[in-house]
Amino acid sequence: MIKPNEEANSRAQVFETLMENPGAIVSSSLLTQRLSSSRQAVFKAVCSLKDEGVPIESIPQKGYRLESIDELQKLSPTMIEFFLRDNPLFNRCIYMRETDSTQKVIKKLAMQEAEAGIVALTERQSEGRGRRGRSWQSPDEKNLMFSMLLRPTLKPGEVQLLNLAAGLAVKETLGELCGIPSELKWPNDILCRGKKLCGILSEAAGEPDRIYYAVTGIGINVNMGPPDIPEEIAGVATSVLIEGGRRFARWKLLVDFLARFAALMELLSSRGGAVKLLSLYRRGCDTIGREIRVVQDEEIFNGRATGITPEGALVVHTSDGEKIFAAADVHHLRMAEGVNGG
Ligand code: BTN
């Protein structure tokens, strides 16, 4: 009887061997040697990989061949873990076709003492959550929805820094991998031409002076086209497909983002790293210097965003003087709206 862990290892080894021989037929005997196991175990691993959506061709009497994964739309956890092999933080990917919320999945693992570096990924959430108790909706198999387990050495008042780091990493991925310019709207939205392409939600548990764990969850609209956008958000949402004019392999976006986010988390944990992170964020943040409306606990403030504090809070000059918002909903105003009080 093969144990689940051994099965995962076999899948990983088969995938790795096929990746080492791109486009070539890899014989079953080579795979059995590599796995030090039976043909049957190899066959089982190949079947599981195929179930995950990895495009493997079985060639009778000869072996197996990995077809191109360049445009692959499926999210295979084995494949994603393979591409995380050089990632200093993330090494485990849990894929669920459906779940309540990936935030909940990660919180459960965190409470069972799981280590940082796990990514929970799904196609459908029955209780997908956005900020301030809102829901997060996304059509099946088009976008990215995932949460990450983090154990940063931050104070609870600094959790906002995780949103800023994640936002920066998404912006870098969109720009450098997809060629799509985007705007960072404090604290955790990524917009393209004023429309939302990505939302981020960070939650943490801890004591007043330390965090036990944090969960950063991200929803990126990747391959949803105009017909997939729910009516209520049609005017305010966009996607990589809409902005870039073509579908994107979601696994590539995820792997690229996780590399960039891990690097920013390393920066954040280094001496003086928060200051460096904030200076990167300020440079990329579209909110700073703008006339904005801030909605916090049913109160509305209009003013000009002037900066970000060391904890990641927003500094706003209002007619009542300077105000600092640790967390709030921000609306960017056009100049005329700002001047008129919008
Ligand atoms: C927001 O813009 O309000 C934040 C949205 C965060 C959505 C993501 S999708 C994956 C993860 N699981 C959730 O339930 N929410 C986050």
mmCIF file of C-alpha atoms and ligand atoms in Angstrom:
data_model
loop_
_atom_site.group_PDB
_atom_site.id
_atom_site.type_symbol
_atom_site.label_atom_id
_atom_site.label_comp_id
_atom_site.label_asym_id
_atom_site.label_seq_id
_atom_site.Cartn_x
_atom_site.Cartn_y
_atom_site.Cartn_z
ATOM 1 C CA MET A 1 0.000 0.000 0.000
ATOM 2 C CA ILE A 2 1.498 3.383 -1.031
ATOM 3 C CA LYS A 3 1.051 6.176 1.538
ATOM 4 C CA PRO A 4 -0.307 9.607 0.455
ATOM 5 C CA ASN A 5 3.088 11.235 1.101
ATOM 6 C CA GLU A 6 4.851 8.654 -1.041
ATOM 7 C CA GLU A 7 2.253 9.242 -3.749
ATOM 8 C CA ALA A 8 2.954 12.966 -3.663
ATOM 9 C CA ASN A 9 6.693 12.219 -3.894
ATOM 10 C CA SER A 10 6.141 9.915 -6.853
ATOM 11 C CA ARG A 11 4.081 12.566 -8.653
ATOM 12 C CA ALA A 12 6.801 15.142 -7.983
ATOM 13 C CA GLN A 13 9.544 12.845 -9.260
ATOM 14 C CA VAL A 14 7.645 11.877 -12.400
ATOM 15 C CA PHE A 15 6.942 15.537 -13.138
ATOM 16 C CA GLU A 16 10.575 16.504 -12.514
ATOM 17 C CA THR A 17 11.863 13.760 -14.800
ATOM 18 C CA LEU A 18 9.471 14.740 -17.589
ATOM 19 C CA MET A 19 10.498 18.398 -17.179
ATOM 20 C CA GLU A 20 14.159 17.410 -17.547
ATOM 21 C CA ASN A 21 13.321 15.879 -20.934
ATOM 22 C CA PRO A 22 11.133 18.496 -22.619
ATOM 23 C CA GLY A 23 9.233 17.191 -25.601
ATOM 24 C CA ALA A 24 10.990 13.798 -25.402
ATOM 25 C CA ILE A 25 9.527 10.394 -24.654
ATOM 26 C CA VAL A 26 10.590 9.228 -21.219
ATOM 27 C CA SER A 27 10.476 5.464 -20.845
ATOM 28 C CA SER A 28 8.620 3.765 -18.015
ATOM 29 C CA SER A 29 11.836 1.990 -17.072
ATOM 30 C CA LEU A 30 13.672 5.292 -16.573
ATOM 31 C CA LEU A 31 10.807 6.465 -14.389
ATOM 32 C CA THR A 32 10.733 3.246 -12.354
ATOM 33 C CA GLN A 33 14.493 3.625 -11.798
ATOM 34 C CA ARG A 34 14.128 7.244 -10.715
ATOM 35 C CA LEU A 35 11.288 6.400 -8.344
ATOM 36 C CA SER A 36 12.880 3.128 -7.215
ATOM 37 C CA SER A 37 9.452 1.628 -7.506
ATOM 38 C CA SER A 38 7.170 -0.443 -9.710
ATOM 39 C CA ARG A 39 5.705 0.319 -13.142
ATOM 40 C CA GLN A 40 2.348 0.281 -11.447
ATOM 41 C CA ALA A 41 3.401 3.082 -9.076
ATOM 42 C CA VAL A 42 4.665 5.090 -12.060
ATOM 43 C CA PHE A 43 1.400 4.508 -13.902
ATOM 44 C CA LYS A 44 -0.551 5.660 -10.850
ATOM 45 C CA ALA A 45 1.561 8.801 -10.496
ATOM 46 C CA VAL A 46 1.081 9.645 -14.194
ATOM 47 C CA CYS A 47 -2.700 9.152 -13.851
ATOM 48 C CA SER A 48 -2.806 11.471 -10.828
ATOM 49 C CA LEU A 49 -0.774 14.089 -12.669
ATOM 50 C CA LYS A 50 -3.177 13.858 -15.607
ATOM 51 C CA ASP A 51 -6.068 14.296 -13.145
ATOM 52 C CA GLU A 52 -4.383 17.464 -11.921
ATOM 53 C CA GLY A 53 -4.443 18.677 -15.523
ATOM 54 C CA VAL A 54 -0.775 18.142 -16.410
ATOM 55 C CA PRO A 55 -0.675 17.449 -20.172
ATOM 56 C CA ILE A 56 1.109 14.104 -20.339
ATOM 57 C CA GLU A 57 0.839 11.947 -23.424
ATOM 58 C CA SER A 58 1.057 8.179 -22.870
ATOM 59 C CA ILE A 59 2.784 6.481 -25.784
ATOM 60 C CA PRO A 60 2.091 2.720 -25.774
ATOM 61 C CA GLN A 61 5.209 0.518 -25.449
ATOM 62 C CA LYS A 62 7.403 3.611 -25.230
ATOM 63 C CA GLY A 63 6.609 5.795 -22.272
ATOM 64 C CA TYR A 64 5.369 9.276 -21.519
ATOM 65 C CA ARG A 65 5.860 12.756 -22.923
ATOM 66 C CA LEU A 66 5.129 16.116 -21.333
ATOM 67 C CA GLU A 67 3.366 18.448 -23.732
ATOM 68 C CA SER A 68 3.773 22.223 -23.576
ATOM 69 C CA ILE A 69 2.622 23.776 -20.320
ATOM 70 C CA ASP A 70 3.066 27.326 -21.594
ATOM 71 C CA GLU A 71 -0.618 28.071 -22.062
ATOM 72 C CA LEU A 72 -1.886 25.535 -19.526
ATOM 73 C CA GLN A 73 -4.982 26.809 -17.750
ATOM 74 C CA LYS A 74 -5.252 24.072 -15.112
ATOM 75 C CA LEU A 75 -3.710 24.609 -11.705
ATOM 76 C CA SER A 76 -1.689 21.522 -10.843
ATOM 77 C CA PRO A 77 -0.348 21.597 -7.268
ATOM 78 C CA THR A 78 2.522 19.229 -8.147
ATOM 79 C CA MET A 79 3.574 21.451 -11.007
ATOM 80 C CA ILE A 80 3.262 24.604 -8.911
ATOM 81 C CA GLU A 81 5.365 23.060 -6.130
ATOM 82 C CA PHE A 82 7.998 22.123 -8.724
ATOM 83 C CA PHE A 83 8.229 25.760 -9.790
ATOM 84 C CA LEU A 84 8.443 26.833 -6.144
ATOM 85 C CA ARG A 85 11.655 24.833 -5.648
ATOM 86 C CA ASP A 86 13.802 27.993 -5.545
ATOM 87 C CA ASN A 87 11.304 30.022 -3.547
ATOM 88 C CA PRO A 88 12.794 30.847 -0.127
ATOM 89 C CA LEU A 89 9.396 30.981 1.593
ATOM 90 C CA PHE A 90 6.654 29.110 -0.239
ATOM 91 C CA ASN A 91 7.028 25.381 -0.801
ATOM 92 C CA ARG A 92 3.636 23.757 -0.409
ATOM 93 C CA CYS A 93 0.511 24.181 -2.516
ATOM 94 C CA ILE A 94 -2.881 22.824 -1.506
ATOM 95 C CA TYR A 95 -5.356 22.798 -4.370
ATOM 96 C CA MET A 96 -9.096 22.452 -3.814
ATOM 97 C CA ARG A 97 -11.665 22.457 -6.574
ATOM 98 C CA GLU A 98 -14.061 23.994 -4.100
ATOM 99 C CA THR A 99 -13.922 25.231 -0.517
ATOM 100 C CA ASP A 100 -15.646 27.683 1.818
ATOM 101 C CA SER A 101 -12.798 30.198 1.892
ATOM 102 C CA THR A 102 -9.058 29.700 1.448
ATOM 103 C CA GLN A 103 -8.625 32.113 4.392
ATOM 104 C CA LYS A 104 -10.401 29.566 6.602
ATOM 105 C CA VAL A 105 -8.320 26.683 5.230
ATOM 106 C CA ILE A 106 -5.070 28.466 6.084
ATOM 107 C CA LYS A 107 -6.285 29.597 9.519
ATOM 108 C CA LYS A 108 -7.097 25.991 10.390
ATOM 109 C CA LEU A 109 -3.599 24.882 9.354
ATOM 110 C CA ALA A 110 -2.041 27.780 11.291
ATOM 111 C CA MET A 111 -3.869 26.698 14.442
ATOM 112 C CA GLN A 112 -2.504 23.168 13.928
ATOM 113 C CA GLU A 113 1.019 24.673 14.084
ATOM 114 C CA ALA A 114 1.713 24.310 10.357
ATOM 115 C CA GLU A 115 4.819 26.146 9.177
ATOM 116 C CA ALA A 116 4.754 29.306 7.091
ATOM 117 C CA GLY A 117 4.958 28.898 3.339
ATOM 118 C CA ILE A 118 1.728 27.071 2.515
ATOM 119 C CA VAL A 119 -0.487 28.334 -0.288
ATOM 120 C CA ALA A 120 -4.143 27.241 -0.436
ATOM 121 C CA LEU A 121 -5.627 27.630 -3.875
ATOM 122 C CA THR A 122 -9.154 27.085 -5.125
ATOM 123 C CA GLU A 123 -11.456 27.444 -8.115
ATOM 124 C CA ARG A 124 -14.609 28.166 -6.151
ATOM 125 C CA GLN A 125 -15.418 29.565 -2.716
ATOM 126 C CA SER A 126 -18.840 29.287 -1.115
ATOM 127 C CA GLU A 127 -17.889 31.900 1.516
ATOM 128 C CA GLY A 128 -15.235 33.939 -0.318
ATOM 129 C CA ARG A 129 -14.512 36.996 1.795
ATOM 130 C CA GLY A 130 -13.408 40.491 0.966
ATOM 131 C CA ARG A 131 -12.523 43.320 3.308
ATOM 132 C CA ARG A 132 -15.032 44.665 5.810
ATOM 133 C CA GLY A 133 -17.220 41.566 5.673
ATOM 134 C CA ARG A 134 -17.934 41.888 1.953
ATOM 135 C CA SER A 135 -18.113 38.786 -0.188
ATOM 136 C CA TRP A 136 -15.660 37.909 -2.973
ATOM 137 C CA GLN A 137 -17.139 36.370 -6.101
ATOM 138 C CA SER A 138 -15.261 34.846 -8.971
ATOM 139 C CA PRO A 139 -16.299 32.595 -11.876
ATOM 140 C CA ASP A 140 -14.930 29.024 -11.743
ATOM 141 C CA GLU A 141 -11.565 28.203 -13.343
ATOM 142 C CA LYS A 142 -10.902 31.694 -14.690
ATOM 143 C CA ASN A 143 -9.194 33.639 -11.949
ATOM 144 C CA LEU A 144 -6.802 33.119 -9.057
ATOM 145 C CA MET A 145 -8.013 32.824 -5.469
ATOM 146 C CA PHE A 146 -5.480 31.830 -2.866
ATOM 147 C CA SER A 147 -4.328 32.434 0.708
ATOM 148 C CA MET A 148 -0.847 32.151 2.196
ATOM 149 C CA LEU A 149 0.282 31.156 5.661
ATOM 150 C CA LEU A 150 2.810 33.646 7.040
ATOM 151 C CA ARG A 151 4.541 33.902 10.389
ATOM 152 C CA PRO A 152 6.128 37.337 10.124
ATOM 153 C CA THR A 153 8.026 39.028 12.941
ATOM 154 C CA LEU A 154 5.640 41.968 12.951
ATOM 155 C CA LYS A 155 3.523 43.591 15.618
ATOM 156 C CA PRO A 156 -0.255 43.387 15.193
ATOM 157 C CA GLY A 157 -0.302 47.130 14.354
ATOM 158 C CA GLU A 158 1.952 46.435 11.377
ATOM 159 C CA VAL A 159 -0.224 43.856 9.585
ATOM 160 C CA GLN A 160 -1.040 46.491 6.969
ATOM 161 C CA LEU A 161 2.560 46.076 5.751
ATOM 162 C CA LEU A 162 1.614 42.606 4.464
ATOM 163 C CA ASN A 163 -1.098 44.115 2.277
ATOM 164 C CA LEU A 164 1.339 46.686 0.947
ATOM 165 C CA ALA A 165 4.000 44.040 0.200
ATOM 166 C CA ALA A 166 1.457 41.787 -1.516
ATOM 167 C CA GLY A 167 0.103 44.721 -3.543
ATOM 168 C CA LEU A 168 3.595 45.652 -4.683
ATOM 169 C CA ALA A 169 4.321 42.060 -5.703
ATOM 170 C CA VAL A 170 1.076 41.840 -7.715
ATOM 171 C CA LYS A 171 1.875 45.147 -9.417
ATOM 172 C CA GLU A 172 5.361 43.871 -10.339
ATOM 173 C CA THR A 173 3.945 40.605 -11.720
ATOM 174 C CA LEU A 174 1.321 42.405 -13.781
ATOM 175 C CA GLY A 175 3.905 44.801 -15.180
ATOM 176 C CA GLU A 176 6.838 42.498 -15.759
ATOM 177 C CA LEU A 177 5.169 39.176 -16.584
ATOM 178 C CA CYS A 178 1.975 40.368 -18.268
ATOM 179 C CA GLY A 179 3.058 43.798 -19.561
ATOM 180 C CA ILE A 180 0.071 45.446 -17.873
ATOM 181 C CA PRO A 181 0.531 48.781 -16.083
ATOM 182 C CA SER A 182 -1.436 49.000 -12.838
ATOM 183 C CA GLU A 183 -2.120 51.371 -9.964
ATOM 184 C CA LEU A 184 -1.853 50.617 -6.263
ATOM 185 C CA LYS A 185 -4.809 51.983 -4.320
ATOM 186 C CA TRP A 186 -4.034 52.052 -0.617
ATOM 187 C CA PRO A 187 -4.310 49.793 1.252
ATOM 188 C CA ASN A 188 -4.893 46.735 -0.863
ATOM 189 C CA ASP A 189 -6.452 47.164 -4.274
ATOM 190 C CA ILE A 190 -4.744 46.918 -7.606
ATOM 191 C CA LEU A 191 -6.458 48.863 -10.342
ATOM 192 C CA CYS A 192 -6.005 49.133 -14.081
ATOM 193 C CA ARG A 193 -7.326 52.289 -15.687
ATOM 194 C CA GLY A 194 -9.276 52.886 -12.476
ATOM 195 C CA LYS A 195 -10.935 49.426 -12.418
ATOM 196 C CA LYS A 196 -10.225 46.731 -9.862
ATOM 197 C CA LEU A 197 -8.119 43.787 -11.015
ATOM 198 C CA CYS A 198 -7.029 42.406 -7.659
ATOM 199 C CA GLY A 199 -8.062 42.512 -4.002
ATOM 200 C CA ILE A 200 -6.006 41.551 -0.964
ATOM 201 C CA LEU A 201 -7.094 40.634 2.542
ATOM 202 C CA SER A 202 -4.650 40.148 5.431
ATOM 203 C CA GLU A 203 -5.739 38.818 8.801
ATOM 204 C CA ALA A 204 -3.627 37.981 11.823
ATOM 205 C CA ALA A 205 -3.835 36.355 15.230
ATOM 206 C CA GLY A 206 -1.545 37.128 18.127
ATOM 207 C CA GLU A 207 -0.894 39.011 21.329
ATOM 208 C CA PRO A 208 -0.557 42.795 21.668
ATOM 209 C CA ASP A 209 3.172 42.619 20.965
ATOM 210 C CA ARG A 210 3.506 39.753 18.505
ATOM 211 C CA ILE A 211 1.767 37.947 15.688
ATOM 212 C CA TYR A 212 1.412 34.166 15.885
ATOM 213 C CA TYR A 213 0.396 33.904 12.287
ATOM 214 C CA ALA A 214 -0.986 35.966 9.429
ATOM 215 C CA VAL A 215 -3.058 34.936 6.450
ATOM 216 C CA THR A 216 -2.851 36.989 3.295
ATOM 217 C CA GLY A 217 -5.528 36.134 0.758
ATOM 218 C CA ILE A 218 -5.538 37.337 -2.822
ATOM 219 C CA GLY A 219 -8.090 37.377 -5.587
ATOM 220 C CA ILE A 220 -6.720 38.238 -9.035
ATOM 221 C CA ASN A 221 -9.038 38.548 -12.012
ATOM 222 C CA VAL A 222 -7.046 36.732 -14.656
ATOM 223 C CA ASN A 223 -9.019 35.193 -17.502
ATOM 224 C CA MET A 224 -12.529 36.436 -16.885
ATOM 225 C CA GLY A 225 -13.933 38.283 -19.861
ATOM 226 C CA PRO A 226 -16.744 40.862 -19.906
ATOM 227 C CA PRO A 227 -19.518 38.174 -19.945
ATOM 228 C CA ASP A 228 -18.084 36.583 -16.774
ATOM 229 C CA ILE A 229 -18.223 39.786 -14.728
ATOM 230 C CA PRO A 230 -21.205 39.891 -12.352
ATOM 231 C CA GLU A 231 -23.557 42.747 -13.229
ATOM 232 C CA GLU A 232 -23.155 44.577 -9.931
ATOM 233 C CA ILE A 233 -19.404 45.054 -10.484
ATOM 234 C CA ALA A 234 -19.414 45.340 -14.276
ATOM 235 C CA GLY A 235 -18.433 49.022 -14.290
ATOM 236 C CA VAL A 236 -15.679 48.716 -11.700
ATOM 237 C CA ALA A 237 -13.898 45.417 -12.366
ATOM 238 C CA THR A 238 -11.367 44.364 -14.964
ATOM 239 C CA SER A 239 -9.029 41.424 -15.616
ATOM 240 C CA VAL A 240 -5.668 40.494 -17.102
ATOM 241 C CA LEU A 241 -7.540 39.202 -20.166
ATOM 242 C CA ILE A 242 -9.407 42.476 -20.637
ATOM 243 C CA GLU A 243 -6.330 44.637 -20.078
ATOM 244 C CA GLY A 244 -3.788 42.492 -21.926
ATOM 245 C CA GLY A 245 -6.046 41.211 -24.701
ATOM 246 C CA ARG A 246 -5.143 37.557 -24.171
ATOM 247 C CA ARG A 247 -5.558 34.691 -21.746
ATOM 248 C CA PHE A 248 -2.740 34.051 -19.329
ATOM 249 C CA ALA A 249 -1.547 30.771 -17.785
ATOM 250 C CA ARG A 250 -2.684 31.233 -14.180
ATOM 251 C CA TRP A 251 0.064 29.021 -12.760
ATOM 252 C CA LYS A 252 2.725 31.322 -14.197
ATOM 253 C CA LEU A 253 1.150 34.369 -12.606
ATOM 254 C CA LEU A 254 0.913 32.596 -9.263
ATOM 255 C CA VAL A 255 4.515 31.309 -9.303
ATOM 256 C CA ASP A 256 5.861 34.700 -10.393
ATOM 257 C CA PHE A 257 3.859 36.505 -7.708
ATOM 258 C CA LEU A 258 5.016 34.076 -4.983
ATOM 259 C CA ALA A 259 8.673 34.666 -5.933
ATOM 260 C CA ARG A 260 8.259 38.441 -5.756
ATOM 261 C CA PHE A 261 6.206 38.342 -2.568
ATOM 262 C CA ALA A 262 8.737 36.020 -0.876
ATOM 263 C CA ALA A 263 11.515 38.481 -1.770
ATOM 264 C CA LEU A 264 9.531 41.367 -0.266
ATOM 265 C CA MET A 265 8.811 39.313 2.871
ATOM 266 C CA GLU A 266 12.562 38.685 3.188
ATOM 267 C CA LEU A 267 13.148 42.404 2.811
ATOM 268 C CA LEU A 268 10.503 43.117 5.453
ATOM 269 C CA SER A 269 12.149 40.769 7.939
ATOM 270 C CA SER A 270 15.599 42.288 7.405
ATOM 271 C CA ARG A 271 17.010 45.181 9.462
ATOM 272 C CA GLY A 272 15.625 48.439 8.073
ATOM 273 C CA GLY A 273 13.560 46.394 5.601
ATOM 274 C CA ALA A 274 10.209 47.968 6.475
ATOM 275 C CA VAL A 275 11.586 51.409 5.613
ATOM 276 C CA LYS A 276 12.801 50.109 2.231
ATOM 277 C CA LEU A 277 9.503 48.352 1.554
ATOM 278 C CA LEU A 278 7.564 51.517 2.357
ATOM 279 C CA SER A 279 9.723 53.598 0.091
ATOM 280 C CA LEU A 280 9.043 51.131 -2.764
ATOM 281 C CA TYR A 281 5.341 51.219 -1.967
ATOM 282 C CA ARG A 282 5.147 55.011 -1.797
ATOM 283 C CA ARG A 283 6.780 55.211 -5.218
ATOM 284 C CA GLY A 284 4.207 52.863 -6.758
ATOM 285 C CA CYS A 285 1.145 54.027 -4.823
ATOM 286 C CA ASP A 286 -1.383 55.959 -6.828
ATOM 287 C CA THR A 287 -3.278 57.170 -3.750
ATOM 288 C CA ILE A 288 -0.520 59.453 -2.502
ATOM 289 C CA GLY A 289 -0.857 63.019 -3.749
ATOM 290 C CA ARG A 290 -4.481 62.482 -4.734
ATOM 291 C CA GLU A 291 -7.722 63.990 -3.582
ATOM 292 C CA ILE A 292 -9.531 61.127 -1.914
ATOM 293 C CA ARG A 293 -12.592 60.229 0.069
ATOM 294 C CA VAL A 294 -12.048 58.014 3.075
ATOM 295 C CA VAL A 295 -14.917 56.020 4.537
ATOM 296 C CA GLN A 296 -14.296 54.702 8.018
ATOM 297 C CA ASP A 297 -16.960 53.365 10.378
ATOM 298 C CA GLU A 298 -19.733 55.194 8.489
ATOM 299 C CA GLU A 299 -17.802 58.496 8.693
ATOM 300 C CA ILE A 300 -16.653 60.227 5.529
ATOM 301 C CA PHE A 301 -13.527 62.360 5.205
ATOM 302 C CA ASN A 302 -12.375 64.237 2.127
ATOM 303 C CA GLY A 303 -8.806 65.342 1.737
ATOM 304 C CA ARG A 304 -5.462 64.877 0.063
ATOM 305 C CA ALA A 305 -3.428 61.731 0.770
ATOM 306 C CA THR A 306 0.073 62.859 1.643
ATOM 307 C CA GLY A 307 1.941 59.836 2.909
ATOM 308 C CA ILE A 308 2.161 56.430 4.566
ATOM 309 C CA THR A 309 3.311 55.958 8.182
ATOM 310 C CA PRO A 310 5.985 53.379 9.153
ATOM 311 C CA GLU A 311 3.151 50.979 10.086
ATOM 312 C CA GLY A 312 1.548 51.334 6.675
ATOM 313 C CA ALA A 313 -1.282 53.706 7.708
ATOM 314 C CA LEU A 314 -2.463 56.466 5.364
ATOM 315 C CA VAL A 315 -1.830 60.151 6.181
ATOM 316 C CA VAL A 316 -4.538 62.486 4.876
ATOM 317 C CA HIS A 317 -4.745 66.284 5.001
ATOM 318 C CA THR A 318 -8.378 67.189 5.588
ATOM 319 C CA SER A 319 -10.001 70.542 6.281
ATOM 320 C CA ASP A 320 -9.892 69.514 9.994
ATOM 321 C CA GLY A 321 -6.148 68.937 9.882
ATOM 322 C CA GLU A 322 -4.033 65.819 9.408
ATOM 323 C CA LYS A 323 -5.681 62.446 9.988
ATOM 324 C CA ILE A 324 -4.131 59.003 10.048
ATOM 325 C CA PHE A 325 -6.093 55.975 8.919
ATOM 326 C CA ALA A 326 -4.818 52.538 9.898
ATOM 327 C CA ALA A 327 -7.511 50.871 7.773
ATOM 328 C CA ALA A 328 -10.342 52.377 5.762
ATOM 329 C CA ASP A 329 -12.049 52.384 2.390
ATOM 330 C CA VAL A 330 -10.511 54.892 0.037
ATOM 331 C CA HIS A 331 -12.014 56.351 -3.117
ATOM 332 C CA HIS A 332 -9.828 58.205 -5.550
ATOM 333 C CA LEU A 333 -11.575 61.391 -6.639
ATOM 334 C CA ARG A 334 -11.140 63.252 -9.848
ATOM 335 C CA MET A 335 -9.816 66.761 -9.173
ATOM 336 C CA ALA A 336 -13.179 68.456 -9.636
ATOM 337 C CA GLU A 337 -14.841 66.027 -7.221
ATOM 338 C CA GLY A 338 -12.146 66.721 -4.633
ATOM 339 C CA VAL A 339 -12.436 70.485 -4.948
ATOM 340 C CA ASN A 340 -16.223 70.353 -4.710
ATOM 341 C CA GLY A 341 -16.123 67.912 -1.885
ATOM 342 C CA GLY A 342 -17.463 65.295 -4.365
HETATM 343 C C1 BTN B 1 -11.001 42.771 -1.062
HETATM 344 O O1 BTN B 1 -10.714 43.366 -2.105
HETATM 345 O O2 BTN B 1 -11.944 43.110 -0.358
HETATM 346 C C2 BTN B 1 -10.158 41.566 -0.670
HETATM 347 C C3 BTN B 1 -10.545 40.360 -1.455
HETATM 348 C C4 BTN B 1 -9.765 39.101 -1.080
HETATM 349 C C5 BTN B 1 -10.315 37.883 -1.774
HETATM 350 C C6 BTN B 1 -9.458 36.674 -1.579
HETATM 351 S S1 BTN B 1 -9.889 35.356 -2.670
HETATM 352 C C7 BTN B 1 -8.862 34.263 -1.795
HETATM 353 C C8 BTN B 1 -9.007 34.587 -0.329
HETATM 354 N N1 BTN B 1 -10.117 33.870 0.246
HETATM 355 C C9 BTN B 1 -11.096 34.666 0.642
HETATM 356 O O3 BTN B 1 -12.168 34.298 1.161
HETATM 357 N N2 BTN B 1 -10.770 35.934 0.394
HETATM 358 C C10 BTN B 1 -9.451 36.053 -0.199
#
